[in-house]
Amino acid sequence: MDLLHQTDYIKVMHDKSTGIFEYHWTARNKELDETGYQRELLNTMIFVHQIKPELVIANTQQSTFVVHLEMQKWLIEHVIAAAAQAGMKKLALIVSQDFITQISIEQSIEDTAEKPFTTQYFGSVEKGRNWLMSFVKD
């Protein structure tokens, strides 16, 4: 697993052997304002555009950043659409332990008019990775 980028708020990795791209929010993301949250996601999207992963793990287990309605619109336009354009096919979303945070993230994905990729929700990274591994081409 190659570490591509890390800050106090997010860790971005890529497993070349499986093609799985991962980003993990840290508990410190609660310290971010909306601009900081957007900055972290845009930096992550740079790697998505470079690598063009089909399989992605988004780990929000430790996240407590609540994605409000305006931010949900921004996510749909700048992250979800861009990830689909880069070739993402499957997203394993590892759910937040914070109920409000999780609902706000799920709503962002569910509010996307066209579902450009398949999303499954999991309680652990291991379960999400196992699901994605079933799509890894030999």
PDB file of N, CA and C in Angstrom, residues 48-93:
ATOM      1  N   VAL A  48      -6.994  11.028  -7.454  1.00  0.00           N
ATOM      2  CA  VAL A  48      -8.020  10.262  -8.176  1.00  0.00           C
ATOM      3  C   VAL A  48      -7.865  10.489  -9.680  1.00  0.00           C
ATOM      4  N   HIS A  49      -7.629  11.722 -10.079  1.00  0.00           N
ATOM      5  CA  HIS A  49      -7.473  12.018 -11.511  1.00  0.00           C
ATOM      6  C   HIS A  49      -6.178  11.436 -12.074  1.00  0.00           C
ATOM      7  N   GLN A  50      -5.133  11.373 -11.259  1.00  0.00           N
ATOM      8  CA  GLN A  50      -3.867  10.800 -11.716  1.00  0.00           C
ATOM      9  C   GLN A  50      -3.956   9.285 -11.854  1.00  0.00           C
ATOM     10  N   ILE A  51      -4.551   8.628 -10.866  1.00  0.00           N
ATOM     11  CA  ILE A  51      -4.567   7.162 -10.808  1.00  0.00           C
ATOM     12  C   ILE A  51      -5.745   6.563 -11.567  1.00  0.00           C
ATOM     13  N   LYS A  52      -6.866   7.278 -11.580  1.00  0.00           N
ATOM     14  CA  LYS A  52      -8.099   6.814 -12.230  1.00  0.00           C
ATOM     15  C   LYS A  52      -8.545   5.440 -11.695  1.00  0.00           C
ATOM     16  N   PRO A  53      -8.743   5.346 -10.382  1.00  0.00           N
ATOM     17  CA  PRO A  53      -9.131   4.058  -9.793  1.00  0.00           C
ATOM     18  C   PRO A  53     -10.588   3.703 -10.077  1.00  0.00           C
ATOM     19  N   GLU A  54     -10.827   2.434 -10.304  1.00  0.00           N
ATOM     20  CA  GLU A  54     -12.204   1.950 -10.454  1.00  0.00           C
ATOM     21  C   GLU A  54     -12.795   1.588  -9.098  1.00  0.00           C
ATOM     22  N   LEU A  55     -11.934   1.213  -8.156  1.00  0.00           N
ATOM     23  CA  LEU A  55     -12.362   0.721  -6.847  1.00  0.00           C
ATOM     24  C   LEU A  55     -11.843   1.650  -5.754  1.00  0.00           C
ATOM     25  N   VAL A  56     -12.771   2.153  -4.923  1.00  0.00           N
ATOM     26  CA  VAL A  56     -12.403   3.159  -3.922  1.00  0.00           C
ATOM     27  C   VAL A  56     -13.012   2.823  -2.565  1.00  0.00           C
ATOM     28  N   ILE A  57     -12.206   3.004  -1.527  1.00  0.00           N
ATOM     29  CA  ILE A  57     -12.681   2.934  -0.144  1.00  0.00           C
ATOM     30  C   ILE A  57     -12.648   4.353   0.414  1.00  0.00           C
ATOM     31  N   ALA A  58     -13.791   4.827   0.893  1.00  0.00           N
ATOM     32  CA  ALA A  58     -13.878   6.115   1.582  1.00  0.00           C
ATOM     33  C   ALA A  58     -14.209   5.807   3.037  1.00  0.00           C
ATOM     34  N   ASN A  59     -13.227   5.971   3.893  1.00  0.00           N
ATOM     35  CA  ASN A  59     -13.394   5.619   5.296  1.00  0.00           C
ATOM     36  C   ASN A  59     -13.767   6.863   6.101  1.00  0.00           C
ATOM     37  N   THR A  60     -15.025   6.905   6.525  1.00  0.00           N
ATOM     38  CA  THR A  60     -15.526   8.036   7.316  1.00  0.00           C
ATOM     39  C   THR A  60     -15.784   7.640   8.768  1.00  0.00           C
ATOM     40  N   GLN A  61     -15.245   6.491   9.193  1.00  0.00           N
ATOM     41  CA  GLN A  61     -15.515   5.989  10.546  1.00  0.00           C
ATOM     42  C   GLN A  61     -15.231   7.014  11.632  1.00  0.00           C
ATOM     43  N   GLN A  62     -14.137   7.737  11.507  1.00  0.00           N
ATOM     44  CA  GLN A  62     -13.751   8.686  12.552  1.00  0.00           C
ATOM     45  C   GLN A  62     -14.252  10.102  12.280  1.00  0.00           C
ATOM     46  N   SER A  63     -14.898  10.292  11.147  1.00  0.00           N
ATOM     47  CA  SER A  63     -15.345  11.627  10.748  1.00  0.00           C
ATOM     48  C   SER A  63     -16.504  12.113  11.608  1.00  0.00           C
ATOM     49  N   THR A  64     -16.415  13.375  11.987  1.00  0.00           N
ATOM     50  CA  THR A  64     -17.532  14.021  12.679  1.00  0.00           C
ATOM     51  C   THR A  64     -17.905  15.324  11.979  1.00  0.00           C
ATOM     52  N   PHE A  65     -17.376  15.524  10.777  1.00  0.00           N
ATOM     53  CA  PHE A  65     -17.707  16.714   9.988  1.00  0.00           C
ATOM     54  C   PHE A  65     -19.080  16.506   9.369  1.00  0.00           C
ATOM     55  N   VAL A  66     -20.025  17.405   9.670  1.00  0.00           N
ATOM     56  CA  VAL A  66     -21.382  17.294   9.135  1.00  0.00           C
ATOM     57  C   VAL A  66     -21.444  18.035   7.800  1.00  0.00           C
ATOM     58  N   VAL A  67     -21.887  17.318   6.771  1.00  0.00           N
ATOM     59  CA  VAL A  67     -21.987  17.879   5.426  1.00  0.00           C
ATOM     60  C   VAL A  67     -23.377  18.504   5.275  1.00  0.00           C
ATOM     61  N   HIS A  68     -23.436  19.834   5.361  1.00  0.00           N
ATOM     62  CA  HIS A  68     -24.705  20.555   5.239  1.00  0.00           C
ATOM     63  C   HIS A  68     -25.172  20.596   3.788  1.00  0.00           C
ATOM     64  N   LEU A  69     -26.396  21.050   3.570  1.00  0.00           N
ATOM     65  CA  LEU A  69     -27.024  21.015   2.250  1.00  0.00           C
ATOM     66  C   LEU A  69     -26.183  21.663   1.152  1.00  0.00           C
ATOM     67  N   GLU A  70     -25.665  22.853   1.393  1.00  0.00           N
ATOM     68  CA  GLU A  70     -24.849  23.523   0.364  1.00  0.00           C
ATOM     69  C   GLU A  70     -23.582  22.727   0.077  1.00  0.00           C
ATOM     70  N   MET A  71     -22.992  22.164   1.122  1.00  0.00           N
ATOM     71  CA  MET A  71     -21.788  21.350   0.940  1.00  0.00           C
ATOM     72  C   MET A  71     -22.129  20.065   0.192  1.00  0.00           C
ATOM     73  N   GLN A  72     -23.326  19.519   0.417  1.00  0.00           N
ATOM     74  CA  GLN A  72     -23.745  18.324  -0.322  1.00  0.00           C
ATOM     75  C   GLN A  72     -23.790  18.612  -1.815  1.00  0.00           C
ATOM     76  N   LYS A  73     -24.309  19.779  -2.177  1.00  0.00           N
ATOM     77  CA  LYS A  73     -24.348  20.169  -3.593  1.00  0.00           C
ATOM     78  C   LYS A  73     -22.937  20.277  -4.151  1.00  0.00           C
ATOM     79  N   TRP A  74     -22.043  20.864  -3.382  1.00  0.00           N
ATOM     80  CA  TRP A  74     -20.647  20.992  -3.804  1.00  0.00           C
ATOM     81  C   TRP A  74     -20.016  19.612  -3.986  1.00  0.00           C
ATOM     82  N   LEU A  75     -20.279  18.706  -3.037  1.00  0.00           N
ATOM     83  CA  LEU A  75     -19.741  17.337  -3.132  1.00  0.00           C
ATOM     84  C   LEU A  75     -20.207  16.637  -4.403  1.00  0.00           C
ATOM     85  N   ILE A  76     -21.477  16.769  -4.708  1.00  0.00           N
ATOM     86  CA  ILE A  76     -22.024  16.130  -5.909  1.00  0.00           C
ATOM     87  C   ILE A  76     -21.314  16.660  -7.150  1.00  0.00           C
ATOM     88  N   GLU A  77     -21.146  17.965  -7.212  1.00  0.00           N
ATOM     89  CA  GLU A  77     -20.556  18.592  -8.400  1.00  0.00           C
ATOM     90  C   GLU A  77     -19.046  18.387  -8.506  1.00  0.00           C
ATOM     91  N   HIS A  78     -18.322  18.535  -7.400  1.00  0.00           N
ATOM     92  CA  HIS A  78     -16.862  18.553  -7.449  1.00  0.00           C
ATOM     93  C   HIS A  78     -16.182  17.242  -7.065  1.00  0.00           C
ATOM     94  N   VAL A  79     -16.865  16.383  -6.369  1.00  0.00           N
ATOM     95  CA  VAL A  79     -16.222  15.139  -5.941  1.00  0.00           C
ATOM     96  C   VAL A  79     -16.874  13.932  -6.605  1.00  0.00           C
ATOM     97  N   ILE A  80     -18.162  13.766  -6.426  1.00  0.00           N
ATOM     98  CA  ILE A  80     -18.836  12.584  -6.974  1.00  0.00           C
ATOM     99  C   ILE A  80     -18.767  12.571  -8.498  1.00  0.00           C
ATOM    100  N   ALA A  81     -19.099  13.680  -9.127  1.00  0.00           N
ATOM    101  CA  ALA A  81     -19.050  13.741 -10.596  1.00  0.00           C
ATOM    102  C   ALA A  81     -17.623  13.583 -11.105  1.00  0.00           C
ATOM    103  N   ALA A  82     -16.664  14.207 -10.430  1.00  0.00           N
ATOM    104  CA  ALA A  82     -15.265  14.109 -10.853  1.00  0.00           C
ATOM    105  C   ALA A  82     -14.729  12.690 -10.688  1.00  0.00           C
ATOM    106  N   ALA A  83     -15.128  12.013  -9.616  1.00  0.00           N
ATOM    107  CA  ALA A  83     -14.692  10.626  -9.410  1.00  0.00           C
ATOM    108  C   ALA A  83     -15.253   9.723 -10.500  1.00  0.00           C
ATOM    109  N   ALA A  84     -16.495   9.947 -10.865  1.00  0.00           N
ATOM    110  CA  ALA A  84     -17.107   9.159 -11.941  1.00  0.00           C
ATOM    111  C   ALA A  84     -16.393   9.421 -13.264  1.00  0.00           C
ATOM    112  N   GLN A  85     -16.066  10.677 -13.543  1.00  0.00           N
ATOM    113  CA  GLN A  85     -15.339  11.017 -14.769  1.00  0.00           C
ATOM    114  C   GLN A  85     -13.967  10.362 -14.801  1.00  0.00           C
ATOM    115  N   ALA A  86     -13.356  10.206 -13.642  1.00  0.00           N
ATOM    116  CA  ALA A  86     -12.029   9.587 -13.559  1.00  0.00           C
ATOM    117  C   ALA A  86     -12.105   8.072 -13.714  1.00  0.00           C
ATOM    118  N   GLY A  87     -13.319   7.508 -13.710  1.00  0.00           N
ATOM    119  CA  GLY A  87     -13.470   6.074 -13.950  1.00  0.00           C
ATOM    120  C   GLY A  87     -13.881   5.232 -12.762  1.00  0.00           C
ATOM    121  N   MET A  88     -14.231   5.864 -11.638  1.00  0.00           N
ATOM    122  CA  MET A  88     -14.637   5.089 -10.470  1.00  0.00           C
ATOM    123  C   MET A  88     -15.898   4.292 -10.778  1.00  0.00           C
ATOM    124  N   LYS A  89     -15.883   2.998 -10.424  1.00  0.00           N
ATOM    125  CA  LYS A  89     -17.018   2.106 -10.673  1.00  0.00           C
ATOM    126  C   LYS A  89     -17.683   1.628  -9.378  1.00  0.00           C
ATOM    127  N   LYS A  90     -16.864   1.431  -8.329  1.00  0.00           N
ATOM    128  CA  LYS A  90     -17.364   0.892  -7.059  1.00  0.00           C
ATOM    129  C   LYS A  90     -16.800   1.714  -5.907  1.00  0.00           C
ATOM    130  N   LEU A  91     -17.696   2.086  -4.982  1.00  0.00           N
ATOM    131  CA  LEU A  91     -17.301   2.818  -3.783  1.00  0.00           C
ATOM    132  C   LEU A  91     -17.735   2.034  -2.559  1.00  0.00           C
ATOM    133  N   ALA A  92     -16.759   1.668  -1.735  1.00  0.00           N
ATOM    134  CA  ALA A  92     -17.046   1.060  -0.435  1.00  0.00           C
ATOM    135  C   ALA A  92     -16.967   2.190   0.581  1.00  0.00           C
ATOM    136  N   LEU A  93     -18.110   2.592   1.094  1.00  0.00           N
ATOM    137  CA  LEU A  93     -18.167   3.692   2.053  1.00  0.00           C
ATOM    138  C   LEU A  93     -18.215   3.107   3.455  1.00  0.00           C
TER     139      LEU A  93
END
